[in-house]
Coordinates of C-alpha atoms and ligand atoms in Angstrom, one line a residue:
X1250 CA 84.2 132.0 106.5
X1251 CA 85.1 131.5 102.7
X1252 CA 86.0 128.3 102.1
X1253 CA 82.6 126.7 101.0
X1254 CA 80.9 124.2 103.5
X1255 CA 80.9 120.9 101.9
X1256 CA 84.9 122.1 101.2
X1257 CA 86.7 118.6 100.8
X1258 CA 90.0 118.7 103.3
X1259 CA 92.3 115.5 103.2
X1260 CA 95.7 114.4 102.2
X1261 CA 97.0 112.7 99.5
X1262 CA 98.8 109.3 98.5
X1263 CA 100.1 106.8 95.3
X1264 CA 100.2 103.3 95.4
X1265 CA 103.4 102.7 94.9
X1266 CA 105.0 105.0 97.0
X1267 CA 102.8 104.0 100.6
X1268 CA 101.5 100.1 99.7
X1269 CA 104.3 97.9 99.5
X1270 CA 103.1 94.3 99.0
X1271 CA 104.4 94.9 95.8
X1272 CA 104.3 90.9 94.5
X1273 CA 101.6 89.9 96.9
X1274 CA 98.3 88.4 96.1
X1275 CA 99.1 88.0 92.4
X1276 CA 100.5 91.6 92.1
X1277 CA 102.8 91.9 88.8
X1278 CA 105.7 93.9 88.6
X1279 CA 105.4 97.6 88.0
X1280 CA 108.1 100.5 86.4
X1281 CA 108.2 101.6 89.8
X1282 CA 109.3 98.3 91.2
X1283 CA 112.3 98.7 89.1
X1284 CA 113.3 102.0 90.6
X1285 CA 115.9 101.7 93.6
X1286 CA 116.3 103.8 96.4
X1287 CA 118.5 106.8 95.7
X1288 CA 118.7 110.4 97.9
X1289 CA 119.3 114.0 97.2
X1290 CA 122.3 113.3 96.1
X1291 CA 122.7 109.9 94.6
X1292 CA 120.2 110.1 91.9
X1293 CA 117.5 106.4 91.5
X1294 CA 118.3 104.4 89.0
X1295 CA 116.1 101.9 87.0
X1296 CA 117.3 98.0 87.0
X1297 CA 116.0 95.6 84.2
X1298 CA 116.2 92.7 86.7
X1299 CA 115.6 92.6 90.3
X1300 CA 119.1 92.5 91.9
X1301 CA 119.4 90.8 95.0
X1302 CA 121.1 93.0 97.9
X1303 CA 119.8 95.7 96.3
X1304 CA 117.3 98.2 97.9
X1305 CA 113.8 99.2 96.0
X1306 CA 111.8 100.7 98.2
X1307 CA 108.4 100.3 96.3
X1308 CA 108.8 96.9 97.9
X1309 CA 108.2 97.0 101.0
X1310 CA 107.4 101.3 101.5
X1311 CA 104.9 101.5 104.7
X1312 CA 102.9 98.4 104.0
X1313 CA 99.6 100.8 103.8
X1314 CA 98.2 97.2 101.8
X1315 CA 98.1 96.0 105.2
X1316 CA 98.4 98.6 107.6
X1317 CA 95.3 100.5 105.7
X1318 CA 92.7 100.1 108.3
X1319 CA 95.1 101.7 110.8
X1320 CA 96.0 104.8 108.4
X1321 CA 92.5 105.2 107.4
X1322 CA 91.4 105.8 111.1
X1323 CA 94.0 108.0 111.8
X1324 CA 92.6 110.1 108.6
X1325 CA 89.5 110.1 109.7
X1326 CA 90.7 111.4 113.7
X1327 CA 92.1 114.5 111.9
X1328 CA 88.8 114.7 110.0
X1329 CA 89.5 114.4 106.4
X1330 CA 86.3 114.8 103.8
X1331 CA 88.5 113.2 100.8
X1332 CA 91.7 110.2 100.5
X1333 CA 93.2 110.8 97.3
X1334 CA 94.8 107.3 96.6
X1335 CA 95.9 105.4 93.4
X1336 CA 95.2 102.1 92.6
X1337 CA 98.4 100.0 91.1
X1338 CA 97.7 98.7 87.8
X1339 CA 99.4 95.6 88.1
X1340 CA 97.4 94.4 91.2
X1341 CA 94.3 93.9 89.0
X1342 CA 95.8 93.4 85.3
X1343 CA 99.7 91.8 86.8
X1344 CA 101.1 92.1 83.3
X1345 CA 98.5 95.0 81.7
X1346 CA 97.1 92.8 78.6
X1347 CA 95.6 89.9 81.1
X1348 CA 92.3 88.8 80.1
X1349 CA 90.7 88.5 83.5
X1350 CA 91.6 91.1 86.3
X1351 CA 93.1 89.7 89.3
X1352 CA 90.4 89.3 92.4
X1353 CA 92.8 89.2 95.1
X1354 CA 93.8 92.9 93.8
X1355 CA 89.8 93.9 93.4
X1356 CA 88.9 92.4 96.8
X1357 CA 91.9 94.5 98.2
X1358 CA 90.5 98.1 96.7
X1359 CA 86.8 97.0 97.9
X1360 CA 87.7 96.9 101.3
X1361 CA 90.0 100.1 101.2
X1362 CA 87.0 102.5 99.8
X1363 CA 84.5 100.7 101.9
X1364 CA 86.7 101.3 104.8
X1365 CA 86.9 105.3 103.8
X1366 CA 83.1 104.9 103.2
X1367 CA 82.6 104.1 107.1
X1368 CA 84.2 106.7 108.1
X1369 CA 82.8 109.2 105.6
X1370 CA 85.6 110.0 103.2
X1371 CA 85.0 110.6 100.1
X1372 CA 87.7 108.4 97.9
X1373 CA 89.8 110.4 94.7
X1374 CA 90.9 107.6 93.0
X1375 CA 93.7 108.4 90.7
X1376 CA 94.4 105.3 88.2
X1377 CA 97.9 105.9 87.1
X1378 CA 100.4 107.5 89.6
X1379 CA 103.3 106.8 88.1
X1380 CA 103.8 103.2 87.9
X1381 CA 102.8 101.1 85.0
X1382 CA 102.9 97.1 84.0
X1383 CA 106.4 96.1 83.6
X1384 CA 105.8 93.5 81.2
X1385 CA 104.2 96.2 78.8
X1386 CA 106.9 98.2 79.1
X1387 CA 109.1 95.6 78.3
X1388 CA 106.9 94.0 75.3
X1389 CA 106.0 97.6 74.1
X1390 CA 107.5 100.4 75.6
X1391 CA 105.1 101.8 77.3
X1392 CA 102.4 104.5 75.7
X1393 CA 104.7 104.5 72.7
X1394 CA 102.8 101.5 71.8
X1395 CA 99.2 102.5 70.7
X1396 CA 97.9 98.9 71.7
X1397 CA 98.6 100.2 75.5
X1398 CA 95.1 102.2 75.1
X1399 CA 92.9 99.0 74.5
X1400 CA 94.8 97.5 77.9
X1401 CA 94.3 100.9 80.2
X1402 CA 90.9 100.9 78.8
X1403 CA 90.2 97.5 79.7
X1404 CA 91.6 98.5 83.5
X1405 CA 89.5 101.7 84.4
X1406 CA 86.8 99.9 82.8
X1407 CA 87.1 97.2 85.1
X1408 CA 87.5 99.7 88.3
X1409 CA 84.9 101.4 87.5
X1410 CA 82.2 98.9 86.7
X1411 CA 84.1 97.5 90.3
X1412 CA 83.5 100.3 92.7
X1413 CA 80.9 102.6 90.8
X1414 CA 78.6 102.5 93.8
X1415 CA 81.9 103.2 96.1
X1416 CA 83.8 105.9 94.2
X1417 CA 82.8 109.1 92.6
X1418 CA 85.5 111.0 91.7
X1419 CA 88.6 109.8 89.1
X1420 CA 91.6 111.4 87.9
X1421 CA 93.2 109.4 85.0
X1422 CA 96.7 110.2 85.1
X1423 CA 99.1 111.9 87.4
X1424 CA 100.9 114.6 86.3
X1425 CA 100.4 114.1 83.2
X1426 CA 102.7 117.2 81.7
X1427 CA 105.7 115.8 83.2
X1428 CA 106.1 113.6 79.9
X1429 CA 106.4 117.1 77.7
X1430 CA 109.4 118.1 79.6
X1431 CA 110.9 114.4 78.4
X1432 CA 111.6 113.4 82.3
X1433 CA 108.8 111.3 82.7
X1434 CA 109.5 108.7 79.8
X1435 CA 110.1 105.9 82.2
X1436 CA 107.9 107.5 85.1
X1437 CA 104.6 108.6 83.8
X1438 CA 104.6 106.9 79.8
X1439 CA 106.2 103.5 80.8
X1440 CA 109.1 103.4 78.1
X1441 CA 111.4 100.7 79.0
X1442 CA 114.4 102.2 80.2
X1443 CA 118.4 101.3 79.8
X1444 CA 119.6 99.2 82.3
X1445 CA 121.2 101.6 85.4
X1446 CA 119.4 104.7 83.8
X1447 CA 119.2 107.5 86.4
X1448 CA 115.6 108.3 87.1
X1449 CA 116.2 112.0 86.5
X1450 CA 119.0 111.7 83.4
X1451 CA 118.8 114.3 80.6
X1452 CA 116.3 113.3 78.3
X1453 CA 116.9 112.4 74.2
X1454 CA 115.6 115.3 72.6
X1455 CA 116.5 113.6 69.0
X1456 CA 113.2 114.3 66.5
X1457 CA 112.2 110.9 66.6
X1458 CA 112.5 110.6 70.2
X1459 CA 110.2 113.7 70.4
X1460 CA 108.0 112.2 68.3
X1461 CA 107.5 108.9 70.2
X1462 CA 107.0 111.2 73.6
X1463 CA 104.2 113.1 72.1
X1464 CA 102.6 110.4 70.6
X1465 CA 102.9 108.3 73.6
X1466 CA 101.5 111.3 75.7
X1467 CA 98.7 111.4 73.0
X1468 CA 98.1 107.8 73.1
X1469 CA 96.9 108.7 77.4
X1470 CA 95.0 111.5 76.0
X1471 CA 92.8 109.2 73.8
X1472 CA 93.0 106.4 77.3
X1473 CA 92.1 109.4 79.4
X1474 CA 89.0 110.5 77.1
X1475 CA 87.8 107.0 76.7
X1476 CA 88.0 106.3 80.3
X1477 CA 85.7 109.2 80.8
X1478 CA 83.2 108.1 78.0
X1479 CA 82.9 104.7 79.0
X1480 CA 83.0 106.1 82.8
X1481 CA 80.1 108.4 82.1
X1482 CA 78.0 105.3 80.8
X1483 CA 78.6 103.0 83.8
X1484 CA 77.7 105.9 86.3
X1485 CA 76.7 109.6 84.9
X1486 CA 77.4 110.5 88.4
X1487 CA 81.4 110.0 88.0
X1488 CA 83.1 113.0 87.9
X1489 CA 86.7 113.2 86.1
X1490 CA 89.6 115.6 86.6
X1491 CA 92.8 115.8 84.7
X1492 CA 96.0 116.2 87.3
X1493 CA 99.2 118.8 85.7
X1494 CA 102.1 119.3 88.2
X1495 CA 101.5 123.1 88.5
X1496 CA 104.8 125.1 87.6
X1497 CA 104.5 128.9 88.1
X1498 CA 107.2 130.1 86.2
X1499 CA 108.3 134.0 86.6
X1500 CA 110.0 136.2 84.2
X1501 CA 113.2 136.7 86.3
X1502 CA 113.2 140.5 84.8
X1503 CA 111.1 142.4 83.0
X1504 CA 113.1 142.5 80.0
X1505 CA 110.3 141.7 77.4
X1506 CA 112.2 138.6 76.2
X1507 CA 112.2 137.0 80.0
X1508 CA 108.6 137.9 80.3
X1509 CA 107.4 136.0 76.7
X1510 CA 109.9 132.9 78.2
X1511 CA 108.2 132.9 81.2
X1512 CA 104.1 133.0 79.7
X1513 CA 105.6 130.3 76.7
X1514 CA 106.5 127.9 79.4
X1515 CA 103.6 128.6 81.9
X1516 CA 101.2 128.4 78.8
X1517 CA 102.8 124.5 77.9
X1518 CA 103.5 123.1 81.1
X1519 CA 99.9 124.5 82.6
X1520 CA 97.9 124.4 79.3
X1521 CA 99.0 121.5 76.8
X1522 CA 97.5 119.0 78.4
X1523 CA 95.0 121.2 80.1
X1524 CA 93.7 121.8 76.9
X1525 CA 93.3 118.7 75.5
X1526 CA 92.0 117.1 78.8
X1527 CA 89.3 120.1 79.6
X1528 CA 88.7 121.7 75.9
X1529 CA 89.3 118.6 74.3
X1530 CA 91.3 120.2 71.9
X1531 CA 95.1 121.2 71.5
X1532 CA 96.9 124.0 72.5
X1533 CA 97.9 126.9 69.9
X1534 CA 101.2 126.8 70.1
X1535 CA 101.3 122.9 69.6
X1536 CA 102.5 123.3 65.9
X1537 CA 105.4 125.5 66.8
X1538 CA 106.3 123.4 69.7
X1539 CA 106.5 120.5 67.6
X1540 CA 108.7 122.7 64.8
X1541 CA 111.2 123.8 67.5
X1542 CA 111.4 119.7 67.9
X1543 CA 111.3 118.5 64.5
X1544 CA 108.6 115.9 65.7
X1545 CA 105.0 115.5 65.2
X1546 CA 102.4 113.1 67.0
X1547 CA 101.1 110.4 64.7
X1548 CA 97.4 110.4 64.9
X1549 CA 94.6 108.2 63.7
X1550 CA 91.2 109.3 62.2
X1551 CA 88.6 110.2 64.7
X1552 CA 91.2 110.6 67.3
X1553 CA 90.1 114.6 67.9
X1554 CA 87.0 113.3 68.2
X1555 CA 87.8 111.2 71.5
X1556 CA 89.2 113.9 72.7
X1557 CA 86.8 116.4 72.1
X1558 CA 83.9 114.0 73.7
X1559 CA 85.8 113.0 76.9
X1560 CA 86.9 115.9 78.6
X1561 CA 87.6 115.9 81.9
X1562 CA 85.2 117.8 84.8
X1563 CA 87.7 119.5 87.0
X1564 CA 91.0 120.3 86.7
X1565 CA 93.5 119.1 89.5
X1566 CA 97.0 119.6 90.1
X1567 CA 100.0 119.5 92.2
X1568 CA 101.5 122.6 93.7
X1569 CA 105.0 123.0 95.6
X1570 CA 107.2 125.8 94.5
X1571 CA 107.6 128.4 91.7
X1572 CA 110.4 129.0 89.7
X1573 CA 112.0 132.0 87.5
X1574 CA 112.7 131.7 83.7
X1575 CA 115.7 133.9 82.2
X1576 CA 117.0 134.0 78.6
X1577 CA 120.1 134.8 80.4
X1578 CA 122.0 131.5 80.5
X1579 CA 124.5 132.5 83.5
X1580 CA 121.6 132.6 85.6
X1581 CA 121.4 130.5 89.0
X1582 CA 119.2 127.2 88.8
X1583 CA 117.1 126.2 91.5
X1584 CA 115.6 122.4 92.2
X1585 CA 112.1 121.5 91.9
X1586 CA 109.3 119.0 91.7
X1587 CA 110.2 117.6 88.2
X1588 CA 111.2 121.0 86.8
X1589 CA 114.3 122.9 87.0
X1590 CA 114.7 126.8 86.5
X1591 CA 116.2 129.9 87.7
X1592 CA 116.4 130.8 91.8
X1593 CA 114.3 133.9 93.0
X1594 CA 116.1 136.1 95.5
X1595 CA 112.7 136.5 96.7
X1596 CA 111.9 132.8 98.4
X1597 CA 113.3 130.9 100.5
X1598 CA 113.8 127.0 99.7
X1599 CA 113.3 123.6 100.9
X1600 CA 116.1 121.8 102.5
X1601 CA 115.8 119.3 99.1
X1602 CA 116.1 122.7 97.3
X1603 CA 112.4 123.5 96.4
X1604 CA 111.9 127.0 96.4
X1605 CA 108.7 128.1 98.9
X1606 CA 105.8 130.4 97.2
X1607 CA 102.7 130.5 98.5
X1608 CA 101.4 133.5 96.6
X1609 CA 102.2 131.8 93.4
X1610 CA 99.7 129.1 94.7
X1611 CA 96.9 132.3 94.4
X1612 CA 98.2 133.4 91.2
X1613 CA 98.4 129.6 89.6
X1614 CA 94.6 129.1 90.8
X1615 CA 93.0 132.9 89.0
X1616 CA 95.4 131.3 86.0
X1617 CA 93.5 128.3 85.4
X1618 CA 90.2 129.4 87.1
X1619 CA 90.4 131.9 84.5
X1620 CA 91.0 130.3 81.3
X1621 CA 88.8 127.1 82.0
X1622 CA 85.9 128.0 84.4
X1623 CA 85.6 124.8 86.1
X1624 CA 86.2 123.6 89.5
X1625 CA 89.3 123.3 91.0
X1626 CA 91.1 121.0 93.0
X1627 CA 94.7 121.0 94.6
X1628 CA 95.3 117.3 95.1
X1629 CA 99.1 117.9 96.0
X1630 CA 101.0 120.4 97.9
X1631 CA 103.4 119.6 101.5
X1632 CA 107.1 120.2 102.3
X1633 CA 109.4 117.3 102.6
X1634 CA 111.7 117.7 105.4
X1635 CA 113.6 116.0 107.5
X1636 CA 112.1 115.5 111.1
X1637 CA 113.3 114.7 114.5
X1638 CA 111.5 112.1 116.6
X1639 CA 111.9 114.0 120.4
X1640 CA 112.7 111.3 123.1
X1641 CA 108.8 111.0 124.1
X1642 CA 108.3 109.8 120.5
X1643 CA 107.0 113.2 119.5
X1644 CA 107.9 114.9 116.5
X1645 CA 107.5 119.2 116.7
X1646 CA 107.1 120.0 112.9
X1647 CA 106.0 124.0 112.7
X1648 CA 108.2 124.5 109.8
X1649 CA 105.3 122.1 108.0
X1650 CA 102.8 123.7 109.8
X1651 CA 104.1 127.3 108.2
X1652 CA 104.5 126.2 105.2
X1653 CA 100.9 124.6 104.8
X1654 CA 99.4 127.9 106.5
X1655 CA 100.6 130.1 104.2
X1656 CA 99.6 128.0 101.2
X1657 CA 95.9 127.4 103.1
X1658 CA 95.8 131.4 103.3
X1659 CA 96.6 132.7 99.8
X1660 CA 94.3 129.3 98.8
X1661 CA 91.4 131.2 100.5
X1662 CA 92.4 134.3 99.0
X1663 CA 91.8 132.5 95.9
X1664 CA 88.6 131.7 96.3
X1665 CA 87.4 135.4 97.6
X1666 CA 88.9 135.9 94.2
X1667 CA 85.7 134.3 93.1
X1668 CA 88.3 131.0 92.2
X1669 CA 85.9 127.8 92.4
X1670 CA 88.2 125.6 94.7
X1671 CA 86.5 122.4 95.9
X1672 CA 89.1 120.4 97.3
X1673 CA 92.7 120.3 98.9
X1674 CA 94.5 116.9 99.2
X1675 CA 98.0 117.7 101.1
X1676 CA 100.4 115.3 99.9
X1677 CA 101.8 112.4 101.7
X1678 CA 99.8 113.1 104.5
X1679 CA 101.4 110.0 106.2
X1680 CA 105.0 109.7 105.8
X1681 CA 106.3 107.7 102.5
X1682 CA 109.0 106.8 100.2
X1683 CA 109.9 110.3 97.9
X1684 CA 109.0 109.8 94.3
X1685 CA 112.2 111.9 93.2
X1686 CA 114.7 110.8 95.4
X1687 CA 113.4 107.2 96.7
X1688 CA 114.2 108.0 100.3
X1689 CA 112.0 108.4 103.5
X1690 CA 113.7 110.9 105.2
X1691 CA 111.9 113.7 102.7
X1692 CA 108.7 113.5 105.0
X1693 CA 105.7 115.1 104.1
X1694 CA 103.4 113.4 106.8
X1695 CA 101.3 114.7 109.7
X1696 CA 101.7 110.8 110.6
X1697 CA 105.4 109.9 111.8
X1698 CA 106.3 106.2 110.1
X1699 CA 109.2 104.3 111.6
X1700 CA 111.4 103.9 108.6
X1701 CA 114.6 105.0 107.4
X1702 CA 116.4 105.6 103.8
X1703 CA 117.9 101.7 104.4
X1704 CA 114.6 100.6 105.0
X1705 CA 115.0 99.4 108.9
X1706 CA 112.4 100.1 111.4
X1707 CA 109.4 99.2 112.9
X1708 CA 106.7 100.8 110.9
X1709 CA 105.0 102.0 113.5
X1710 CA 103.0 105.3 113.2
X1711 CA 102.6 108.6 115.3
X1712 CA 101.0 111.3 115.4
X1713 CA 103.2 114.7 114.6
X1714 CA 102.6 118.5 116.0
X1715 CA 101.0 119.2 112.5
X1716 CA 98.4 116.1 112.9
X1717 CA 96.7 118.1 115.5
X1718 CA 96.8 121.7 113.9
X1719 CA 95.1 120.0 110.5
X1720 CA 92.6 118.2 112.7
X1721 CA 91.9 122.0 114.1
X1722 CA 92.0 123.3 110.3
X1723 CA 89.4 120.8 109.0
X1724 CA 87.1 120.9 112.3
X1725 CA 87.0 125.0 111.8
X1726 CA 86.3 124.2 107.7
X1727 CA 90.0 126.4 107.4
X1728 CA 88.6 129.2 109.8
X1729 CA 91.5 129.2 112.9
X1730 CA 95.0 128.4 110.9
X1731 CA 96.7 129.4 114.1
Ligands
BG6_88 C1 104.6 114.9 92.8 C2 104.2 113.5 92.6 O1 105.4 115.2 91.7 O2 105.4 115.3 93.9 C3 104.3 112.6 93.9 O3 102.9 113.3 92.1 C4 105.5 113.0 94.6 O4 104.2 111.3 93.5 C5 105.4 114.5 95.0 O5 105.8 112.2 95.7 C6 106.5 115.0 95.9 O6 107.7 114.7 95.3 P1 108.9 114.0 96.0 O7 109.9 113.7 95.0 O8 109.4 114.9 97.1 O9 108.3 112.7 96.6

């Protein structure tokens, strides 16, 4: 057997994609409340007002804020060792600078990880999952602000003097190396957007607007490193990982100019904020990067300091697809989890256009494994596809079942590699609304939810083909994939 026996197998969620509720209980509104439903091809767009007649389906999503108890026990039927959840912000600070946290919104999280605890699962809590205060984003523009620190300090602060005795294990912010490839302004660094902006619309690369995004992304590199300071004090059990969205980039020849493209971009998008998060220091090639932009990140005094002192534990990430990279601008481009490059003749792709690589999962873990020596987790990794509810209510998923067997394999490959992998987290392990797109018929569930793109249906959940072959995966510790 070599996956190692306390291995941590479970799936994976985010607030605001699965808990709905979203102005319940003294809940404030969130970025992602803003965000309408959209599909593969009609992109989400952000509103500055709540429009009535229009569809946002962080509103409602699966109700997992009520329907928790019911999800949890169907977690713990398949087995899982670890829930990866997020908490929302704005259910215990409703507009992010609030003096006193919300109780309704502690009470809620109490009762979710003591729920987990009954049942033996070990909660990853991750406090930022791409939502973040409206009112702060309005007031401030997000992370651009530098007073947005003091606020997210005060939250984990709060969480984690909350549940210390409840959860172990933190990840500060998800995916945070989205904001370098300027697509996650809105989504992961809260700047308030244009009215009708379309969630995935070309960012400004102006200098100044590269100079706000890489401050603002510093400003959650100092949030992240006092978070684990301050964490460390309240309990020096708390362990801390960063989360990167793992992009394995391929040179699409081996002309030596497609092979340097393809180690420039695996070395930023991997190892910027990898670096700062685990070293607790910045990447090389930051100067040049911020040359090529014109922009620089405005620091204070001590700042390096911070960073160097509250470096993450682990190092988590998501991991979906790879990608080629060509200095050959006629090549063909492929979709992809929040980047874009060129199609490999090699892999096949999703039906949303994500391109299927399971080796690359092998290759991404000996990457960082390699360069940072400390554990491991993969906290996202699934196909969305489109299912079919049979007329007994079934639904026969084996595409997801190949596609997570082939990523389990070349994961255990990894680790006869020698590759310290602790944990895998599959994402959306019960059906829920797509960050990209904002639909539900991208499912990445082994639990069926009764919900459509228009956001009719009962809600009801079911167990899919793939609910029983995890349960088998986890029960054998990853032994009988079959
Ligand atoms: C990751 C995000 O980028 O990919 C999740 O952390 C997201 O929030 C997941 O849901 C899958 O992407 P999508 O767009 O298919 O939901």
């Amino acid at each position: 057997m070599s996956f190692p026996e306390k291995f941590f197998w479970g799936g994976a969620t985010a607030a605001n994609q699965c808990e709905g509720a979203w102005n319940v209980d003294g809940k404030g509104p969130s970025t992602a409340d803003h965000m309408t439903g959209g599909d593969y091809t009609h992109p989400r767009t952000f509103t500055t007002t709540i429009q009535p007649g229009t569809y946002y389906p962080s509103h409602e999503s699966i109700d997992h804020y009520h329907r928790y108890e019911e999800d949890i026990a169907l977690f713990a039927e398949m087995g899982f060792k670890m829930y990866r959840m997020s908490i929302n912000w704005t259910r215990i600070f409703p507009h992010g600078d609030d003096e006193k946290p919300n109780q309704a919104g502690l009470d809620h999280y109490r009762k979710v990880f003591e729920c987990c605890r009954r049942y033996n699962i070990e909660p990853l809590v991750t406090m930022s999952h791409y939502e973040f205060p409206y009112s702060l984003s309005e007031k401030w523009n997000g992370w651009a602000d530098r007073r947005t620190i003091e606020c997210f300090v005060r939250y984990t602060k709060t969480i984690m003097n909350e549940y210390k005795d409840l959860v172990r294990y933190w990840l500060t912010f998800n995916e945070i190396n989205i904001s370098l490839m300027g697509i996650g302004d809105t989504m992961s660094l809260g700047m308030f957007p244009k009215e009708g902006a379309a969630l995935m619309s070309a960012p400004d690369m102006s200098p100044e607007a590269c100079t706000r995004r890489f401050t603002a992304l510093h400003h959650q590199f100092i949030a992240s490193a006092l978070t684990v300071i301050e964490g460390k004090k309240i309990n020096p059990d708390f362990r801390f990982g960063c989360m990167i969205a793992g992009n394995m980039a391929y040179p699409f020849t081996c002309n030596p100019d497609d092979v340097m493209q393809a180690w420039q971009q695996n070395q930023l998008s991997n190892f910027y904020c990898g670096d700062v998060q685990v070293r607790g220091e910045y990447h090389p090639l930051t100067d040049k990067l911020l040359k090529e932009h014109n922009a620089r990140i405005i620091m204070e005094d001590g700042d390096l300091d911070i960073l160097k002192e509250g470096h993450v534990d682990f190092y988590s990430f998501s991991y979906y697809m790879s990608s080629c990279t060509s200095t050959d601008p006629e090549q063909t481009k492929t979709a992809g989890n929040m980047m874009f490059g060129v199609r490999n003749p090699y892999l096949k792709a999703s039906d949303w256009g994500w391109q299927i690589d399971p080796v690359g999962l092998r290759v991404y873990l000996n990457e960082v494994y390699n360069r940072y020596k400390v554990p491991l987790m993969v906290v996202e990794n699934g196909l969305g596809a489109a299912d079919t509810v049979e007329g007994d209510g079934s639904v026969h998923d084996s595409y997801r079942i190949d596609y997570l067997r082939s990523h389990i394999r070349e994961m255990e490959k990894a680790v006869e590699d020698g590759v310290d992998v602790i944990a895998y987290t599959m994402w959306g392990c019960i059906d829920l609304v797509s960050a990209s797109t904002g639909e539900m018929k991208k499912r990445y569930g082994f639990i069926y939810v009764d919900k459509d793109n228009d956001g009719n249906g009962t809600l009801n959940r079911s167990r899919k083909d793939s609910f029983y072959w995890y349960k088998k995966v986890i029960e054998t510790n990853g032994e009988d994939l079959d």
